mmCIF file of C-alpha atoms in Angstrom:
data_model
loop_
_atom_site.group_PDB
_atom_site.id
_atom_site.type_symbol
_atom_site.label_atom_id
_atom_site.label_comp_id
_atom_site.label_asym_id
_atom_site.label_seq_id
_atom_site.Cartn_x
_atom_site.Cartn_y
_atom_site.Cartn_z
ATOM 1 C CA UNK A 65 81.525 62.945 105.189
ATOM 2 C CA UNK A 66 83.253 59.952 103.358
ATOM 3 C CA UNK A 67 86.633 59.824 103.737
ATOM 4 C CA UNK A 68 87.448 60.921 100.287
ATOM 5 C CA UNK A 69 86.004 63.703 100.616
ATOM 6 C CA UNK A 70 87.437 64.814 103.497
ATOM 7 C CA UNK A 71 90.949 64.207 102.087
ATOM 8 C CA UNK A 72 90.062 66.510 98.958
ATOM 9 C CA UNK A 73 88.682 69.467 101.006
ATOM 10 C CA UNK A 74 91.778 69.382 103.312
ATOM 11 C CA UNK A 75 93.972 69.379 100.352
ATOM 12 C CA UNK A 76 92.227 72.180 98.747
ATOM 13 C CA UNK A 77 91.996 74.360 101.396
ATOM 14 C CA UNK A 78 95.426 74.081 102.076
ATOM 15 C CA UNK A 79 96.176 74.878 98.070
ATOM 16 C CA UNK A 80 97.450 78.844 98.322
ATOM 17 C CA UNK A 81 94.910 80.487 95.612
ATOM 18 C CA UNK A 82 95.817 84.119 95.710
ATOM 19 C CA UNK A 83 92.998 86.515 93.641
ATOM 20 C CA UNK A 84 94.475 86.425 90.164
ATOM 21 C CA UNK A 85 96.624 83.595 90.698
ATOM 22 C CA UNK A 86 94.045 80.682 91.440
ATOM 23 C CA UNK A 87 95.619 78.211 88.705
ATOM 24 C CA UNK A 88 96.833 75.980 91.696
ATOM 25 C CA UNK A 89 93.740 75.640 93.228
ATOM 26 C CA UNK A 90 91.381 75.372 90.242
ATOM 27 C CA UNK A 91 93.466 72.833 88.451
ATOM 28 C CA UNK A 92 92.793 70.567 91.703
ATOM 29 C CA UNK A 93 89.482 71.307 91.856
ATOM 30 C CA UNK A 94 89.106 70.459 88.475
ATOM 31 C CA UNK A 95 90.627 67.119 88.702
ATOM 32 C CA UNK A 96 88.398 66.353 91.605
ATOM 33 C CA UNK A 97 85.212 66.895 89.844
ATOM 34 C CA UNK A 98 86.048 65.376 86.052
ATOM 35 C CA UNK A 99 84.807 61.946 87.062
ATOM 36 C CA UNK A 100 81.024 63.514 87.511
ATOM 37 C CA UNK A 101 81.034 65.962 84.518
ATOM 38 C CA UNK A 102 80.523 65.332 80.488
ATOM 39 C CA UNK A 103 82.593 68.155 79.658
ATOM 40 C CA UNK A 104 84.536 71.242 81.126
ATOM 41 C CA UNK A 105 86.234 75.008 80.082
ATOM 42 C CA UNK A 106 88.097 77.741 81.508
ATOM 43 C CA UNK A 107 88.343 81.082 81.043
ATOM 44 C CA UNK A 108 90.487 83.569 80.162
ATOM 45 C CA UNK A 109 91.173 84.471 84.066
ATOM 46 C CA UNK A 110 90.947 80.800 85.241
ATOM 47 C CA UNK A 111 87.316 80.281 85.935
ATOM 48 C CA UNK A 112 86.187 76.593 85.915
ATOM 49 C CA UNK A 113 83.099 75.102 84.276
ATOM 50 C CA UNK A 114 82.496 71.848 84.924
ATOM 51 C CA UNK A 115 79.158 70.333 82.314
ATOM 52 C CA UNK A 116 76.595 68.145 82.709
ATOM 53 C CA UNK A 117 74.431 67.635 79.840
ATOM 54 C CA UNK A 118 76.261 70.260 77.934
ATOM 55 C CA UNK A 119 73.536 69.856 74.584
ATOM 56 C CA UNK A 120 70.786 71.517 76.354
ATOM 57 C CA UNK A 121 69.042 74.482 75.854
ATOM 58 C CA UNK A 122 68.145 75.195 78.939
ATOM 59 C CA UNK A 123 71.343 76.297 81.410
ATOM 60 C CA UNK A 124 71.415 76.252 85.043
ATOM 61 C CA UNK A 125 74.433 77.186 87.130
ATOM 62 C CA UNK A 126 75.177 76.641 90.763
ATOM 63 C CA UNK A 127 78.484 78.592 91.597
ATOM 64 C CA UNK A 128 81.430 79.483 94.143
ATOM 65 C CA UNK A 129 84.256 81.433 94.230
ATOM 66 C CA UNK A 130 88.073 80.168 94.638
ATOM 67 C CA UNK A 131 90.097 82.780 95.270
ATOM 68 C CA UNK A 132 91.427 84.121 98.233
ATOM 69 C CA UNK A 133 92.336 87.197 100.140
ATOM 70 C CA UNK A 134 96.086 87.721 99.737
ATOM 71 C CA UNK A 135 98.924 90.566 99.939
ATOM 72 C CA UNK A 136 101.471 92.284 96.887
ATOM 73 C CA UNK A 137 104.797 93.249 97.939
ATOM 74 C CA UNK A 138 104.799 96.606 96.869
ATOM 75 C CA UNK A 139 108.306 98.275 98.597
ATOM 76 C CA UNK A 140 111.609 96.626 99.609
ATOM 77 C CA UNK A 141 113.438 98.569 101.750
ATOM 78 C CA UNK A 142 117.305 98.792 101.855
ATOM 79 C CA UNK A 143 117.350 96.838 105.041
ATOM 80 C CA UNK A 144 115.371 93.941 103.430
ATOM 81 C CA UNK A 145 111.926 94.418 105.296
ATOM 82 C CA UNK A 146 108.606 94.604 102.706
ATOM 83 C CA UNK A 147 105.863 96.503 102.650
ATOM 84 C CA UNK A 148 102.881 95.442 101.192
ATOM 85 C CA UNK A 149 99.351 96.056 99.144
ATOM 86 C CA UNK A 150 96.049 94.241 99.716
ATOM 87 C CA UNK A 151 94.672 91.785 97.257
ATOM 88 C CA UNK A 152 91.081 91.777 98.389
ATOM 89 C CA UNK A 153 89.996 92.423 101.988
ATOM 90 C CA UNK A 154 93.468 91.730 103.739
ATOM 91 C CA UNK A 155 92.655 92.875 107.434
ATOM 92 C CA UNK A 156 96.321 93.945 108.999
ATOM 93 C CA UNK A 157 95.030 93.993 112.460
ATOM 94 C CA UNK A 158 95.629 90.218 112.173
ATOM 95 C CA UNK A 159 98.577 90.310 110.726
ATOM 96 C CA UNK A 160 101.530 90.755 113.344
ATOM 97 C CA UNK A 161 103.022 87.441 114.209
ATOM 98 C CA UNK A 162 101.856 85.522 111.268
ATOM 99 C CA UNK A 163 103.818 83.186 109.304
ATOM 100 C CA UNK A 164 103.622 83.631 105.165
ATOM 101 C CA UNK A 165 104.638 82.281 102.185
ATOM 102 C CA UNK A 166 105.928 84.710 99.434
ATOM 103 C CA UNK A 167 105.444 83.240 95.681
ATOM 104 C CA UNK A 168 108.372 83.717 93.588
ATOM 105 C CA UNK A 169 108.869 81.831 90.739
ATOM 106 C CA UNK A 170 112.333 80.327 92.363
ATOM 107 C CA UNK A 171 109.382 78.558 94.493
ATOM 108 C CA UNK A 172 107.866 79.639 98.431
ATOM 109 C CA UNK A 173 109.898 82.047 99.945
ATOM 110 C CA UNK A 174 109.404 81.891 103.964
ATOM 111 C CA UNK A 175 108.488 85.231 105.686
ATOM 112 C CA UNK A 176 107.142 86.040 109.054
ATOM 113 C CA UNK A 177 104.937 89.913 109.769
ATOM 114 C CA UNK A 178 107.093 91.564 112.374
ATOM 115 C CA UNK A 179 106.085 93.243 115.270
ATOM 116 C CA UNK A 180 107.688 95.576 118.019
ATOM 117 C CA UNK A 181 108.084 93.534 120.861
ATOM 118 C CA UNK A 182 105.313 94.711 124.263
ATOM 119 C CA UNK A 183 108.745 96.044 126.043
ATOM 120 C CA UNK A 184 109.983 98.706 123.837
ATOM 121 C CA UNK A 185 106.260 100.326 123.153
ATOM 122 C CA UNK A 186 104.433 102.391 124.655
ATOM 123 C CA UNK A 187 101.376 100.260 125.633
ATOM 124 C CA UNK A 188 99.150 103.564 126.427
ATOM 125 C CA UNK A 189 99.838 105.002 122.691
ATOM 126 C CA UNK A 190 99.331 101.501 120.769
ATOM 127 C CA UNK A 191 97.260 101.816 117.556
ATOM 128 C CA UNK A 192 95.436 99.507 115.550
ATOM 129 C CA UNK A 193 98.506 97.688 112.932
ATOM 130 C CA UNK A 194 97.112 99.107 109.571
ATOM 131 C CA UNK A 195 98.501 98.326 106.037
ATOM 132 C CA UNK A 196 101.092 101.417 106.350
ATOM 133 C CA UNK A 197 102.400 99.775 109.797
ATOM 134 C CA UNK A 198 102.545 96.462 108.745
ATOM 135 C CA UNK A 199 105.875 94.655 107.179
ATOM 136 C CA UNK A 200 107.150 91.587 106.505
ATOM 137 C CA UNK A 201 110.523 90.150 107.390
ATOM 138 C CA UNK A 202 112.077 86.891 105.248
ATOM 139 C CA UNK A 203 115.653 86.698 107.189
ATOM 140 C CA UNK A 204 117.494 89.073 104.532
ATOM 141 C CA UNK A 205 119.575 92.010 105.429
ATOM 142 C CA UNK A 206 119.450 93.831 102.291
ATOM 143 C CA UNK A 207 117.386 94.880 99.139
ATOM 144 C CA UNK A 208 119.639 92.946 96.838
ATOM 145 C CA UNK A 209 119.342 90.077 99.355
ATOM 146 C CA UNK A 210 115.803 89.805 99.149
ATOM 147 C CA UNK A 211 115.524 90.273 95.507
ATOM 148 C CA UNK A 212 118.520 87.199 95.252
ATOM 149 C CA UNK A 213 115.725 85.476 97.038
ATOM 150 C CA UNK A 214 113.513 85.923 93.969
ATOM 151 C CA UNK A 215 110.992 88.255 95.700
ATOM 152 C CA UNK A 216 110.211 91.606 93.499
ATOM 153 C CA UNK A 217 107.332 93.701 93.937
ATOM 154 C CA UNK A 218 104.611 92.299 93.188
ATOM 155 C CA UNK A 219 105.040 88.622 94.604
ATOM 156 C CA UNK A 220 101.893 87.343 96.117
ATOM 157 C CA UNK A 221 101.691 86.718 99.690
ATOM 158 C CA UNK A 222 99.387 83.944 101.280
ATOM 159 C CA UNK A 223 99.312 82.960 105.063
ATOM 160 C CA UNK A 224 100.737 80.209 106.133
ATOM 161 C CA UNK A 225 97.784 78.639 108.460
ATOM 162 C CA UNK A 226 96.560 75.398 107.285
ATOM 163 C CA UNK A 227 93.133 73.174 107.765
ATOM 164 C CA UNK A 228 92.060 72.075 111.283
ATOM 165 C CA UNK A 229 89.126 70.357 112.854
ATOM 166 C CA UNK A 230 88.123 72.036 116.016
ATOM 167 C CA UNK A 231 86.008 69.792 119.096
ATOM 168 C CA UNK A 232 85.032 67.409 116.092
ATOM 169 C CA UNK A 233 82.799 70.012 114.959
ATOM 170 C CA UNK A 234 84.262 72.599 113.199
ATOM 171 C CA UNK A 235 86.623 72.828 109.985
ATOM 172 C CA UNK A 236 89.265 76.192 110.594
ATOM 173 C CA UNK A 237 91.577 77.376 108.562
ATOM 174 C CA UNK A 238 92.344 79.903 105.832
ATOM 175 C CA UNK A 239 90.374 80.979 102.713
ATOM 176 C CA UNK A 240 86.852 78.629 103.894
ATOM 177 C CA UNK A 241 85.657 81.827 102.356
ATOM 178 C CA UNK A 242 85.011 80.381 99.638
ATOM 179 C CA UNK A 243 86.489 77.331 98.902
ATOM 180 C CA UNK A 244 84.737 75.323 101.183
ATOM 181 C CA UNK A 245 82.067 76.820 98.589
ATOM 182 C CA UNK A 246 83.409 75.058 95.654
ATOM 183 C CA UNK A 247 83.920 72.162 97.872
ATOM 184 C CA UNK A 248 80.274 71.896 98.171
ATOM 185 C CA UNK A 249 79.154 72.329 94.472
ATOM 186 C CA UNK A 250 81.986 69.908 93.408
ATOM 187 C CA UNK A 251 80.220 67.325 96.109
ATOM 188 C CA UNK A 252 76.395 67.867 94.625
ATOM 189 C CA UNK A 253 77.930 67.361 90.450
ATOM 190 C CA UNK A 254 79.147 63.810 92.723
ATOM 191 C CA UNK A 255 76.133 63.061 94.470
ATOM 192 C CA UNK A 256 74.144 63.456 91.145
ATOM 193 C CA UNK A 257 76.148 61.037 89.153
ATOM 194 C CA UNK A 258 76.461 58.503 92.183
ATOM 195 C CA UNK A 259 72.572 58.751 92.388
ATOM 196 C CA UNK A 260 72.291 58.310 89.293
ATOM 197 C CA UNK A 261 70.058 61.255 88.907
ATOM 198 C CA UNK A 262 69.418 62.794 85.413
ATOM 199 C CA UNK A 263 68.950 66.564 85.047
ATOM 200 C CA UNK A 264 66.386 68.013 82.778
ATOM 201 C CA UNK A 265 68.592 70.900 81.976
ATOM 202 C CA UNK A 266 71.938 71.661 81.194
ATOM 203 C CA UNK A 267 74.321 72.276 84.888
ATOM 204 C CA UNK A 268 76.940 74.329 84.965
ATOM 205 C CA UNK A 269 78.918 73.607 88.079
ATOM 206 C CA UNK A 270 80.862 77.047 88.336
ATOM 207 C CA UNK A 271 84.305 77.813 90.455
ATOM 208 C CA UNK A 272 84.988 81.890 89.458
ATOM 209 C CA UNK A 273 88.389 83.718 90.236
ATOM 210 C CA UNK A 274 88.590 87.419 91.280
ATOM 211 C CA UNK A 275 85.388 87.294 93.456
ATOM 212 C CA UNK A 276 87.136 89.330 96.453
ATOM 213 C CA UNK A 277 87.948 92.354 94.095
ATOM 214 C CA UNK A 278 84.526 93.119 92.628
ATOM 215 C CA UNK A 279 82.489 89.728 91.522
ATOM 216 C CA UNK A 280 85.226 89.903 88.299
ATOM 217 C CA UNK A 281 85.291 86.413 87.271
ATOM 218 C CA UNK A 282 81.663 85.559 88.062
ATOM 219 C CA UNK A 283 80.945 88.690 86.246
ATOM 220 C CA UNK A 284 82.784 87.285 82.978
ATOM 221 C CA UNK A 285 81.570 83.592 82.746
ATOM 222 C CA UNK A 286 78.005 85.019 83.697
ATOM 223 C CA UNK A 287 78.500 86.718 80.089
ATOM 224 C CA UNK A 288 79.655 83.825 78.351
ATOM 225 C CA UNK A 289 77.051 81.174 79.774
ATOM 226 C CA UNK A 290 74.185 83.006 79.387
ATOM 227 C CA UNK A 291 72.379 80.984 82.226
ATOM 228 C CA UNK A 292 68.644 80.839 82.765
ATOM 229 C CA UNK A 293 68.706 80.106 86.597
ATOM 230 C CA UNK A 294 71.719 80.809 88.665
ATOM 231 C CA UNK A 295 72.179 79.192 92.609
ATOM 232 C CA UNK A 296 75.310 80.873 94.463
ATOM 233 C CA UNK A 297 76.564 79.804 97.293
ATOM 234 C CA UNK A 298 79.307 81.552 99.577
ATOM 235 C CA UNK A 299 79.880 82.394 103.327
ATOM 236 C CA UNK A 300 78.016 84.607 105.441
ATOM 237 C CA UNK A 301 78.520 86.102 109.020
ATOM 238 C CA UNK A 302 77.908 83.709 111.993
ATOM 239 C CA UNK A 303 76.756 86.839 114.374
ATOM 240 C CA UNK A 304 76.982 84.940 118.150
ATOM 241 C CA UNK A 305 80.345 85.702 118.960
ATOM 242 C CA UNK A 306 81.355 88.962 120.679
ATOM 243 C CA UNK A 307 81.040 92.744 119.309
ATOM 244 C CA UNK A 308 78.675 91.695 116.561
ATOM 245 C CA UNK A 309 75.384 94.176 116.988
ATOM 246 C CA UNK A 310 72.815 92.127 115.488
ATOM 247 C CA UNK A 311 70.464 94.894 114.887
ATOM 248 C CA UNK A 312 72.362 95.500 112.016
ATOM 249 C CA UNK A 313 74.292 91.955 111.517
ATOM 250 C CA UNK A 314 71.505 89.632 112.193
ATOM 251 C CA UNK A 315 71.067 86.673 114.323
ATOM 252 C CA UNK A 316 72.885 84.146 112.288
ATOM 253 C CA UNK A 317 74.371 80.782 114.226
ATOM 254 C CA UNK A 318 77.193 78.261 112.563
ATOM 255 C CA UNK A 319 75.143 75.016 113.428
ATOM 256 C CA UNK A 320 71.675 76.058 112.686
ATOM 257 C CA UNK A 321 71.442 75.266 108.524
ATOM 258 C CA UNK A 322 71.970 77.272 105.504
ATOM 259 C CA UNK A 323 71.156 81.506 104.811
ATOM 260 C CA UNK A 324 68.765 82.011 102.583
ATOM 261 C CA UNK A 325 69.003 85.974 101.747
ATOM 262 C CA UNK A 326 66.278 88.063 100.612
ATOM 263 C CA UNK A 327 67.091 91.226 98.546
ATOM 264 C CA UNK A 328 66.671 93.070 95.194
ATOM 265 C CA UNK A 329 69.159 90.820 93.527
ATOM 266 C CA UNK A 330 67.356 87.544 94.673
ATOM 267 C CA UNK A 331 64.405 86.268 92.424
ATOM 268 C CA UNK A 332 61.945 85.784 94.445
ATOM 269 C CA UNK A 333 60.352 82.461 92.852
ATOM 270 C CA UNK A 334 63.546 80.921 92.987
ATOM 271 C CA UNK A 335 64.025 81.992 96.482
ATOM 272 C CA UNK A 336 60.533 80.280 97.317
ATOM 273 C CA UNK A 337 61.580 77.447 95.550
ATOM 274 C CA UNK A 338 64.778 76.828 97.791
ATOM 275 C CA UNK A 339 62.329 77.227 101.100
ATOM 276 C CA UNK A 340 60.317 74.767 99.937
ATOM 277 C CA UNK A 341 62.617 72.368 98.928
ATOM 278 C CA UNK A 342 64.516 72.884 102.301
ATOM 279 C CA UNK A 343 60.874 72.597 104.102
ATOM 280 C CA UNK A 344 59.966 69.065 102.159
ATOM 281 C CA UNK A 345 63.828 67.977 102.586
ATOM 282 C CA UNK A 346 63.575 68.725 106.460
ATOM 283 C CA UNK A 347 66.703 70.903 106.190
ATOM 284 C CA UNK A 348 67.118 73.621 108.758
ATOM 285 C CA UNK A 349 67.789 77.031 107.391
ATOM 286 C CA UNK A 350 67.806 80.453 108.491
ATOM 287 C CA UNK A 351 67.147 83.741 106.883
ATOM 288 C CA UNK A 352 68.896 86.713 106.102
ATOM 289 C CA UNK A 353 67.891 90.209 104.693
ATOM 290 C CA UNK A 354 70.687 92.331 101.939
ATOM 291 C CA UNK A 355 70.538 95.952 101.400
ATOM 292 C CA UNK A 356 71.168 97.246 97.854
ATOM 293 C CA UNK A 357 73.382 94.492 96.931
ATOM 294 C CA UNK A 358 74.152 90.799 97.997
ATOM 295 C CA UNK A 359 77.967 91.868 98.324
ATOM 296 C CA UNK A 360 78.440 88.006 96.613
ATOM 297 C CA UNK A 361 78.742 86.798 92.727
ATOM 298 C CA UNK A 362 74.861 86.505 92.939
ATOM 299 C CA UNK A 363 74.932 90.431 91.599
ATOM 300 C CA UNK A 364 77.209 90.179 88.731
ATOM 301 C CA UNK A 365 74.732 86.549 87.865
ATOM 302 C CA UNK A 366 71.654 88.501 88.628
ATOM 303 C CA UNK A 367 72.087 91.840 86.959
ATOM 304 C CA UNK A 368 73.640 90.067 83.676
ATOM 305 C CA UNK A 369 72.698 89.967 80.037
ATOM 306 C CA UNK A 370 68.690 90.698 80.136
ATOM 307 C CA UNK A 371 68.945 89.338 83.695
ATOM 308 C CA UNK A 372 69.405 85.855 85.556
ATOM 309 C CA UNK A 373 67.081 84.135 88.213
ATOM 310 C CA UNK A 374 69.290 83.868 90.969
ATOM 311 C CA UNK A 375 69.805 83.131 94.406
ATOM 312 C CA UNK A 376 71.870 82.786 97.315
ATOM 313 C CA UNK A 377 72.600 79.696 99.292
ATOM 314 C CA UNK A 378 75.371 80.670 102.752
ATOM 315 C CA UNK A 379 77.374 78.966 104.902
ATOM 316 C CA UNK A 380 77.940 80.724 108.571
ATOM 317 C CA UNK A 381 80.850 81.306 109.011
ATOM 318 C CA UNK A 382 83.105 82.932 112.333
ATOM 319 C CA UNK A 383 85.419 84.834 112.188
ATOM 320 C CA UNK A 384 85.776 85.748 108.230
ATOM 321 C CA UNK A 385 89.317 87.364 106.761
ATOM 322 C CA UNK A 386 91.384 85.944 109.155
ATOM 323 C CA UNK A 387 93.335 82.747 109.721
ATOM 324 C CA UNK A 388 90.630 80.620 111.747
ATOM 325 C CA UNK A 389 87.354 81.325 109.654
ATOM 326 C CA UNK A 390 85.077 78.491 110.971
ATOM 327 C CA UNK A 391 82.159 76.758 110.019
ATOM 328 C CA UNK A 392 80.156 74.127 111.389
ATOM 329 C CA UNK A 393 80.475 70.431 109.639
ATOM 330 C CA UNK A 394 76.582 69.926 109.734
ATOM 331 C CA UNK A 395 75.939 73.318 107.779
ATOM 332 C CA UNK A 396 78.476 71.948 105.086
ATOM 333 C CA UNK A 397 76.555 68.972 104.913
ATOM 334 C CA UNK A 398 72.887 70.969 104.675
ATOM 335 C CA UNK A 399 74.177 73.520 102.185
ATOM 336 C CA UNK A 400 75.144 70.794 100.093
ATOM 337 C CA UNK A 401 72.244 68.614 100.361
ATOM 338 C CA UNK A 402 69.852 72.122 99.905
ATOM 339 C CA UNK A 403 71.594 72.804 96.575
ATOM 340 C CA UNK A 404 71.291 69.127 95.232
ATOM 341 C CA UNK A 405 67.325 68.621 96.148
ATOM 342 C CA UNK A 406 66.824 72.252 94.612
ATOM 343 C CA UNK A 407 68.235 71.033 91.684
ATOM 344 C CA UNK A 408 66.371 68.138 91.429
ATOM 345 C CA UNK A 409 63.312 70.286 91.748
ATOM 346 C CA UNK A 410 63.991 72.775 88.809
ATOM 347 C CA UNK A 411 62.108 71.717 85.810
ATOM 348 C CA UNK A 412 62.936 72.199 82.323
ATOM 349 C CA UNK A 413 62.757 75.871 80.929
ATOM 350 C CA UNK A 414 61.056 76.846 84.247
ATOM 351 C CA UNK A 415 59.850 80.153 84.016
ATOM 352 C CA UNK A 416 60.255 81.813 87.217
ATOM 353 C CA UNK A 417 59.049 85.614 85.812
ATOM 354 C CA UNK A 418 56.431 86.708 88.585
ATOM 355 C CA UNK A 419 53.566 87.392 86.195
ATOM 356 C CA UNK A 420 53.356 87.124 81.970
#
């Protein structure tokens, strides 16, 4: 990865961008990618559009999602400790002994999520921390205190853990899922400008908000692009590590290529399309199988308007919804490259219906 590169996707990932408060994060993003797009919008709710070749008829999007999983104060007590709601899929069982940042608008309030120390508990009786058990303590002795502070209910509260590269082979940290998606679109709208490579069809290079709380902003630009083809890419479940039952999970490795899903909400010729392109591009790749739904903004693309040709490109990922989600630097590289020689593949006003 060039240098550059690496500086913006350690800056970004470190960027807080709390579900329904992404601005942050997008307006970086944004900045990153201007230099390789003719023209951009944003939504209502913060979604990003970056354009290339915004006159044509013809409308492809590749897409990610930037927000992140995240906690609401919603109780103070008199004492000064908070309790808190979830913001997408918040897992508490991680949560004890965590460092966090509380978003006021007096700026980042400091908190830590307290825990009763191994002494005074009974060991034999210990149950799983759940969202009810869970608080946070910012130093303040009192309600008024912690309001003085700036902190109401409602503030948003991120975790505190920032970007790492584990055995020179792995990028941890935070929120991966999914900003090391947009990461990778924002890198193929760059390789097709530095490469000089001309697109038969209008691209849409798409970073949507609100992804962790139903698909919502994917589900709102899908309406107001109207694309023809649609390429998503988030994370998916790296299934080697222990108490995964792959029966059920599937046998999914962080170092073995892109996921390429099958399912209802996958179009099949598109899907084909990405195999072969992966096959002629000698990029590794691995497949997975959804049940009713995709569970990723590849629904709310698919099932919009009179229906979108989509598909879904993941990422592996360990260890997703917590503080060290992990994924390997060559399947970062080989996601990106699979979406960029797919694109180059796509002709104009394709039809990928099965049969006419």
């Amino acid at each position: 990865m060039r240098q550059e590169s690496f500086d913006f996707l350690q800056k970004y990932l470190n960027n807080p961008s709390p579900t329904g408060f992404e601005k942050e994060g997008q307006k970086l993003w944004l900045e990153y990618i201007k230099p390789y797009i003719d023209e951009y919008f944003v939504d209502t709710y913060g979604t990003v559009v970056g354009v290339i070749n915004p006159e044509a008829e013809y409308k492809v999007v590749i897409e990610a999602h930037a927000d992140e999983i995240s906690y609401f104060v919603n109780f103070i007590t008199e004492s000064g400790f908070l309790y808190l709601r979830k913001n997408g899929g918040s897992d508490p069982l991680v949560a004890p002994s965590k460092r966090v940042n509380i978003h006021t608008k007096k700026g980042i309030v400091k908190a830590v999520f307290g825990w009763p120390a191994i002494h005074v508990r009974k060991v034999e009786q210990d149950k799983a921390p759940t969202i009810e058990t869970v608080y946070l303590d910012c130093g303040a002795s009192s309600k008024e205190e912690v309001e003085q502070l700036g902190i109401h209910v409602g503030s948003v509260v991120t975790f505190e853990d920032e970007f790492t590269v584990l055995n020179d082979r792995y990028y941890v940290g935070r929120a991966l899922d999914n900003r090391i998606g947009g990461f990778m679109i924002a890198e193929v709208a760059r390789m097709l400008k530095e490469n000089d490579k001309k697109l038969p069809f209008g691209l849409y290079v798409v970073n949507a908000v609100q992804e962790e709380i139903g698909l919502r902003g994917a589900e709102m630009i899908a309406h107001r692009i109207k694309p023809d083809v649609a390429i998503i890419t988030d994370v998916t479940h790296d299934t080697q590590s222990p108490m995964y039952e792959k029966k059920t999970a599937g046998d999914i490795f962080c170092g073995k290529g892109p996921v390429i899903t099958y399912g209802p909400a996958v179009q099949n010729n598109l899907r084909d399309l990405i195999i072969e392109t992966a096959q002629a591009a000698e990029i590794p790749f691995q497949r997975a199988a959804a049940t009713r739904a995709t569970g990723t903004d590849t629904d709310a693309f698919a099932y919009s308007g009179a229906g979108v040709a989509s598909a879904l490109i993941s990422l592996p990922l360990k260890y997703m919804h917590t503080t060290v989600e992990t994924v390997h630097k060559d399947d970062v590289e080989h996601v990106t490259q699979l979406i960029y020689e797919t694109l180059l593949r796509i002709e104009d006003k394709q039809d990928f219906r099965y049969f006419s």
